[in-house]
Short mmCIF file of C-alpha atoms in Angstrom, two decimals:
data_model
loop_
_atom_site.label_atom_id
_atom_site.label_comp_id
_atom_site.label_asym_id
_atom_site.label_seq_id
_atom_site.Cartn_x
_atom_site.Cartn_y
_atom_site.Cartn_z
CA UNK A 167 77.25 26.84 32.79
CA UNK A 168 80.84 27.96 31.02
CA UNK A 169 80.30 24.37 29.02
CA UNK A 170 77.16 25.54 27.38
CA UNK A 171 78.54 28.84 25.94
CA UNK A 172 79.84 27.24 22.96
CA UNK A 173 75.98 25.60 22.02
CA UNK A 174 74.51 28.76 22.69
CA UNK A 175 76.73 31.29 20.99
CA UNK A 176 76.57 28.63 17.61
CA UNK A 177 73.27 28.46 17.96
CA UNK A 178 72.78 32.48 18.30
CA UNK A 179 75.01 32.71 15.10
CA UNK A 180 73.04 29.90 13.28
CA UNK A 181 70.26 32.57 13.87
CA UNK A 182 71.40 35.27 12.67
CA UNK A 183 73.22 33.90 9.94
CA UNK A 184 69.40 32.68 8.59
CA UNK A 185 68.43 35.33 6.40
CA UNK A 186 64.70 36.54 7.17
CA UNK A 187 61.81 37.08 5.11
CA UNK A 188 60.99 40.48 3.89
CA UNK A 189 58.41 40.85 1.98
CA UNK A 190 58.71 43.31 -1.10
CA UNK A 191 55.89 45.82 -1.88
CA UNK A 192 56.77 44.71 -5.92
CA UNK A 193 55.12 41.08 -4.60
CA UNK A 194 51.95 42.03 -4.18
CA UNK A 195 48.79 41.92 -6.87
CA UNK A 196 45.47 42.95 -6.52
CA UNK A 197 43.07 40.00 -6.68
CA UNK A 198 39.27 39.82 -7.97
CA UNK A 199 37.05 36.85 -8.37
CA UNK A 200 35.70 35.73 -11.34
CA UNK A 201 33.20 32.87 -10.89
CA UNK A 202 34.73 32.43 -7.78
CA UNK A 203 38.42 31.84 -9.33
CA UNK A 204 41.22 33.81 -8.13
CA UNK A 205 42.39 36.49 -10.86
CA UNK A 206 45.25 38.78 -11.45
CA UNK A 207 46.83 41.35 -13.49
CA UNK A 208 49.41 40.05 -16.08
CA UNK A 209 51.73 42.51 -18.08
CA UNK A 210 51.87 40.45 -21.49
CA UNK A 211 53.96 42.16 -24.87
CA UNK A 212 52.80 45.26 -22.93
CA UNK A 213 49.36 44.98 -21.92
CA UNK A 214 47.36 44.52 -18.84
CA UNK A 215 45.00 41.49 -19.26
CA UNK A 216 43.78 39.14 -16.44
CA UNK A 217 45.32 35.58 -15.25
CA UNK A 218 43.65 33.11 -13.73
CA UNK A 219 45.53 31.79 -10.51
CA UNK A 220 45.91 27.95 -10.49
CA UNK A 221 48.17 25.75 -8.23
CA UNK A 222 46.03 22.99 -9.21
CA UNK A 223 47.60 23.48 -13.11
CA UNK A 224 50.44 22.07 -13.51
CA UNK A 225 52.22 24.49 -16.50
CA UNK A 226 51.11 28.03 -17.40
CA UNK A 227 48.32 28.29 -20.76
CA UNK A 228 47.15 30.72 -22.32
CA UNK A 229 43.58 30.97 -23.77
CA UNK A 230 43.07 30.69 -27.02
CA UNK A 231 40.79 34.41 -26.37
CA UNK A 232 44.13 35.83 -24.65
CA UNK A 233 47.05 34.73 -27.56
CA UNK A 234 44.26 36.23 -30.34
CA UNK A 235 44.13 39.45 -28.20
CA UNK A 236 47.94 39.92 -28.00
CA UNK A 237 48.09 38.43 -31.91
CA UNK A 238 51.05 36.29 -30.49
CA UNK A 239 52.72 34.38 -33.33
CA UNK A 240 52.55 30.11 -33.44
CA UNK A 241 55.66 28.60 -32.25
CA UNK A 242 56.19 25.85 -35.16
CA UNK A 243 58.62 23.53 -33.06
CA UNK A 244 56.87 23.08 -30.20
CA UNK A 245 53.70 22.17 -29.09
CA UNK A 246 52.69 20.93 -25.33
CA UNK A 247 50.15 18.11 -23.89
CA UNK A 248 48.00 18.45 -21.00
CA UNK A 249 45.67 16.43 -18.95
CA UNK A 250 43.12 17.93 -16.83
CA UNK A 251 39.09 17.28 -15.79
CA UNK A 252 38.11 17.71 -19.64
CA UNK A 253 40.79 14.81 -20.69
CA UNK A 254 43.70 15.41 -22.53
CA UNK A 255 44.43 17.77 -25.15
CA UNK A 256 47.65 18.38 -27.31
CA UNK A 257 48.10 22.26 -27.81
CA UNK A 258 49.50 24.19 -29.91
CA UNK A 259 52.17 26.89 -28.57
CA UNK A 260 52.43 30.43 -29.13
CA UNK A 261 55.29 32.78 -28.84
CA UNK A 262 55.32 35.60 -25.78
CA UNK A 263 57.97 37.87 -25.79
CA UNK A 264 57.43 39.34 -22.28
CA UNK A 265 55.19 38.93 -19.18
CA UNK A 266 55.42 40.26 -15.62
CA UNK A 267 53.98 39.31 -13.10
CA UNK A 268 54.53 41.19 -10.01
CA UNK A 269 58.07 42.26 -9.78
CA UNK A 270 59.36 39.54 -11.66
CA UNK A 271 59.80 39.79 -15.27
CA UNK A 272 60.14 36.57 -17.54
CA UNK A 273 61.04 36.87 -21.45
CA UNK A 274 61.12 34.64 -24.40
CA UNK A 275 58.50 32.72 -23.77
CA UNK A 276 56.54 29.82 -25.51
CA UNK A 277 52.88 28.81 -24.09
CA UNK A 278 50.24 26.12 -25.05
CA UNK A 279 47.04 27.96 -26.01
CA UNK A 280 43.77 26.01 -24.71
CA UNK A 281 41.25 26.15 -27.06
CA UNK A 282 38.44 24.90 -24.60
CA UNK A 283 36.60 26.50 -22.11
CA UNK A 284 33.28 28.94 -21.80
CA UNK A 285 34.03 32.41 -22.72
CA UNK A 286 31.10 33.18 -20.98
CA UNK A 287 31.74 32.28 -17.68
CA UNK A 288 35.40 32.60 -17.66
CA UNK A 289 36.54 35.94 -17.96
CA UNK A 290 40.52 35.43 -18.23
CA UNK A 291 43.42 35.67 -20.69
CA UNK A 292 45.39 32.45 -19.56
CA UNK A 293 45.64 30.26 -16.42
CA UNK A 294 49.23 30.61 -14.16
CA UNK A 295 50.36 27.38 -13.23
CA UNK A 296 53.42 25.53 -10.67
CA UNK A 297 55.70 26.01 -13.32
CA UNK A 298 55.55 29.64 -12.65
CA UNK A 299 54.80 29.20 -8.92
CA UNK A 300 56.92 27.29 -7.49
CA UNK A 301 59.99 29.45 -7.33
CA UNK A 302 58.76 31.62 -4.80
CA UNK A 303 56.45 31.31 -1.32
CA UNK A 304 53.57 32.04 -2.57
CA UNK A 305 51.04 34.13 -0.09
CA UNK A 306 47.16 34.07 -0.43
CA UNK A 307 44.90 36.43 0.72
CA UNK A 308 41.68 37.02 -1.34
CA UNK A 309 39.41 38.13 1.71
CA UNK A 310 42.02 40.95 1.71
CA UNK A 311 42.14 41.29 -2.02
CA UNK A 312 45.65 40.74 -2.11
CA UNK A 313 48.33 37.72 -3.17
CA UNK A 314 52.01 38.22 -3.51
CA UNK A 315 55.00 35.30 -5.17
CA UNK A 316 57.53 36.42 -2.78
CA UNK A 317 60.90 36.10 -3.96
CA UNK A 318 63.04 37.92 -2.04
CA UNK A 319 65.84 36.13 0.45
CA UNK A 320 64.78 34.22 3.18
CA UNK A 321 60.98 33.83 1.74
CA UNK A 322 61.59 30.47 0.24
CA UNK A 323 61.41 28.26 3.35
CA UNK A 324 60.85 30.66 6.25
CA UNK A 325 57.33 30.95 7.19
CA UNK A 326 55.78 34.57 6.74
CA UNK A 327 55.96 37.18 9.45
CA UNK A 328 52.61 37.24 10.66
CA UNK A 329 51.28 34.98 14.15
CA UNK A 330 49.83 31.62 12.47
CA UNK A 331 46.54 29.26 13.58
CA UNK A 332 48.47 26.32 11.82
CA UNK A 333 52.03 24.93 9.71
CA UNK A 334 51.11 22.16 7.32
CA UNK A 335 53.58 19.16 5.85
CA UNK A 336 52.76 19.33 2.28
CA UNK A 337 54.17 17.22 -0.27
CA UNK A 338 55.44 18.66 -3.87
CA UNK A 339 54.98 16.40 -6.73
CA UNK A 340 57.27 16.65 -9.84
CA UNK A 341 54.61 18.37 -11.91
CA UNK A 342 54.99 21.03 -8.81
CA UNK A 343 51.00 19.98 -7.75
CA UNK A 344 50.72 20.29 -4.11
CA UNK A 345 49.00 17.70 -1.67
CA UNK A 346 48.14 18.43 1.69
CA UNK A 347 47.14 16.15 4.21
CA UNK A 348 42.84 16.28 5.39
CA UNK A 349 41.12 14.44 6.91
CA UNK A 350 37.10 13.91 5.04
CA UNK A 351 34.13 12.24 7.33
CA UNK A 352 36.94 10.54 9.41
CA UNK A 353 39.15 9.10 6.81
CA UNK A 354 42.58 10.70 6.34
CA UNK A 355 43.90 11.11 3.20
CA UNK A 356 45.49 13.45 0.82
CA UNK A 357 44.34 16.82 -1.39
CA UNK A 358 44.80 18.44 -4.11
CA UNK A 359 45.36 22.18 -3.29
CA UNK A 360 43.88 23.30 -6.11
CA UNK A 361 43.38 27.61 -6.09
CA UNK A 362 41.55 27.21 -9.43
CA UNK A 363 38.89 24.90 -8.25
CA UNK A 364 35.66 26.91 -6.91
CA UNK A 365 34.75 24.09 -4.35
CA UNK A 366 36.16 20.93 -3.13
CA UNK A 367 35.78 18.15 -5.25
CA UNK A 368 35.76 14.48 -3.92
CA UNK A 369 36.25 11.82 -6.61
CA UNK A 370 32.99 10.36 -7.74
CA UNK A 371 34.04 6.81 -7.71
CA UNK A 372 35.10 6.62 -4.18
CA UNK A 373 32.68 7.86 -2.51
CA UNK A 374 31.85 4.81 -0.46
CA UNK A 375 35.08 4.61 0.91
CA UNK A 376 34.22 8.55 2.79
CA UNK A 377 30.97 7.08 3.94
CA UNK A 378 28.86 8.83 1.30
CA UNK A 379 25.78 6.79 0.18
CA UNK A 380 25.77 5.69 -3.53
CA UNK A 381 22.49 7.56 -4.31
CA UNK A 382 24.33 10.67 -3.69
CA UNK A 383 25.88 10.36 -7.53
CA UNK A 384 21.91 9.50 -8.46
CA UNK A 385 19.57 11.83 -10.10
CA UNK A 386 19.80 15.00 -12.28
CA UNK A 387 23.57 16.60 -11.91
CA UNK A 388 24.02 19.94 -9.95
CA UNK A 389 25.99 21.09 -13.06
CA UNK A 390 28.99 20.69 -14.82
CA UNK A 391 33.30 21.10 -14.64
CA UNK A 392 35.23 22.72 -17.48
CA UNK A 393 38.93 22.92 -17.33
CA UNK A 394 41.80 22.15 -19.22
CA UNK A 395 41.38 19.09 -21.82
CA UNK A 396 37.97 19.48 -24.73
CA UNK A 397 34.95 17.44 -22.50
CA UNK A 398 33.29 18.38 -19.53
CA UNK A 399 32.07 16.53 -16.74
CA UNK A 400 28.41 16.55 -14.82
CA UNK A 401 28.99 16.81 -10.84
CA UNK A 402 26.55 15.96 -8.03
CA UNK A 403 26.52 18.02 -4.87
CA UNK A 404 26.89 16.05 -1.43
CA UNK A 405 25.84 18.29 2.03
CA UNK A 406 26.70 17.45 5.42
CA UNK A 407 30.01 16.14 5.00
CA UNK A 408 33.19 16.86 7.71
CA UNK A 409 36.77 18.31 6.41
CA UNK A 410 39.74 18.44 8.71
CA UNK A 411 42.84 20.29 7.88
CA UNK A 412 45.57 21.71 10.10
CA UNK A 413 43.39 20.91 13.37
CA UNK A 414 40.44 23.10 11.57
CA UNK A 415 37.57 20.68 11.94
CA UNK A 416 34.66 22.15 9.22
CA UNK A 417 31.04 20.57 9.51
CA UNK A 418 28.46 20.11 7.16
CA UNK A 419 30.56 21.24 4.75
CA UNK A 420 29.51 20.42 0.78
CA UNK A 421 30.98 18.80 -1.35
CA UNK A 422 31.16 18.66 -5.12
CA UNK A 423 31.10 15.03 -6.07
CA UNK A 424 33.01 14.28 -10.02
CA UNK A 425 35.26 12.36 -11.71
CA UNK A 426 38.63 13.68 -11.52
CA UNK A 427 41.70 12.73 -13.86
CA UNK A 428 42.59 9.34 -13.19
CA UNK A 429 46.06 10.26 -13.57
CA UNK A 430 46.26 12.70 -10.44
CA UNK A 431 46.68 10.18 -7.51
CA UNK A 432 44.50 11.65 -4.93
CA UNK A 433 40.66 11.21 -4.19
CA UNK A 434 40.29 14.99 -2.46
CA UNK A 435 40.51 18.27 -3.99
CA UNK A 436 40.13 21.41 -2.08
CA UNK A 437 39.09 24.67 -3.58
CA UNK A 438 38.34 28.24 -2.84
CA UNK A 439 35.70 27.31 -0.19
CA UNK A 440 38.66 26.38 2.07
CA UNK A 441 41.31 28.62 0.54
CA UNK A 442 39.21 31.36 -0.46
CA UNK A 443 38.49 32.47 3.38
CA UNK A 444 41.92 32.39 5.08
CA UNK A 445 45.50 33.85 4.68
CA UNK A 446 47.86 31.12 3.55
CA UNK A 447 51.78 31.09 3.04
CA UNK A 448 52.40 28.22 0.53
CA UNK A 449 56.07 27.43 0.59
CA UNK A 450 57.56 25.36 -1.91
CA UNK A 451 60.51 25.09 -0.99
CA UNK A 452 59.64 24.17 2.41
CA UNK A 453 57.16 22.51 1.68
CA UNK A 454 54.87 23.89 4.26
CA UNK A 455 51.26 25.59 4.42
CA UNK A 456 50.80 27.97 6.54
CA UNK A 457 47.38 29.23 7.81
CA UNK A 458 46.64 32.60 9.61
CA UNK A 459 42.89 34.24 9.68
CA UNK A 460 42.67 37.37 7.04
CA UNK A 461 42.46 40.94 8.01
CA UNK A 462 40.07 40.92 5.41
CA UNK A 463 37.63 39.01 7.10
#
């Protein structure tokens, strides 16, 4: 027994030298939907305008309807390419001197401006991205209106402090876009965890390989995708289909079939009908999902 005192009393002060995970009340924002997006209040040069919420994106925009509204200056030097479902676009960047988001205050900034989109249907001033993200653990809760980029010590890799149904191995990729492993009609694979899609999105072309007959991409489109880059794409809608993640088995679940950017090297991205009805714990730097059920619920 006296021979394991040493392990334990290390161990006990490995413990307590781990600094835990306490959440500020400065993390939190409110969240609303619109079109079934995640949004969130910004402070920008001083004003309150709303953000759309994207892990799927891999830098922070603003939209061309947002930079007119704050009458942010060009930057001349700079200027920023990005590639998304509408192709690629080179944008122009514009000067922001301030934006908060949450507790944390960033200044000096310069941000593309994406001129493409619908107005319409997209209610937003600008799209956060990984760039932004990625610093903190990142907590989702829209059935309880709430999500919070925790920053304070210990919230980077411990997981939050609430019981959980599931911990997922996710991997980071440089652009900070995060894949998580699922499982779709038997086949394992990886996803895109995308908090800006509205559904879950399997790539068009490879649709065979998930046991999904070709005529499923036949006939008149369900609609179309808008995102960053100037096209759009037409999408077909597939019912019936089975999603695994984290030991969460989800039948006849649909699917949104598309083309997706052939540079994002996955075939599987999942969207707000999986994240938009649990509590997750995104951590970075860990690079670990973590699923709980909402309060919200």
């Amino acid at each position: 027994m006296a021979s394991l005192l040493p392990l334990l009393l290390s161990t006990l002060l490995a413990a307590c030298a781990a600094p835990l995970c306490q959440p500020e009340a400065g993390d939190s924002l409110p969240v609303t939907l619109s079109s079934g997006l995640p949004v969130v209040p910004v402070e920008t040069n001083g004003r309150r305008l709303p953000f759309l919420l994207d892990t799927g994106a891999s830098v922070t925009v603003l939209r061309q309807e947002g930079a007119a509204a704050l009458g942010l200056p060009v930057d001349r030097l700079r200027g920023t390419t990005i590639r998304g479902v509408g192709g690629d676009s080179r944008l122009s960047n514009a000067l922001l001197a301030r934006m908060q988001v949450g507790s944390r205050m960033l200044r000096n900034l310069t941000l593309p401006v994406s001129q493409h989109g619908d107005p319409d249907h997209f209610r937003f001033a600008g799209t956060i991205g990984a760039d932004l993200l990625r610093v903190s653990a990142l907590e989702l809760d829209i059935p309880g209106s709430r999500i919070a980029l925790h920053d304070a010590p210990g919230c980077a890799t411990s997981p939050p402090p609430w019981p959980l149904q599931a911990s997922i191995p996710v991997r980071i990729l440089p652009s900070g876009l995060v894949l998580i492993p699922a499982t779709l009609n038997g086949r394992a694979t990886h996803a895109l965890f995308d908090t800006g899609a509205a559904r879950s999105v399997l790539r068009a072309d490879r649709i065979a390989d998930y046991g999904i007959p070709p005529e499923a991409t036949q006939g008149r489109p369900a609609g179309y995708a808008i995102g960053a880059g100037p096209g759009r794409v037409d999408f077909h809608i597939h019912r019936g289909t089975t999603l695994e993640i984290g030991g969460e088995t989800i039948a006849d679940m649909p699917i949104v079939l598309s083309s997706l950017p052939p540079t994002l090297p996955v075939d599987l991205v999942i969207g707000q009908d999986y994240i938009g009805a649990r509590r997750l714990w995104l951590s970075y730097a860990g690079r670990r999902l973590d699923v709980a059920a909402s309060a919200g619920r």
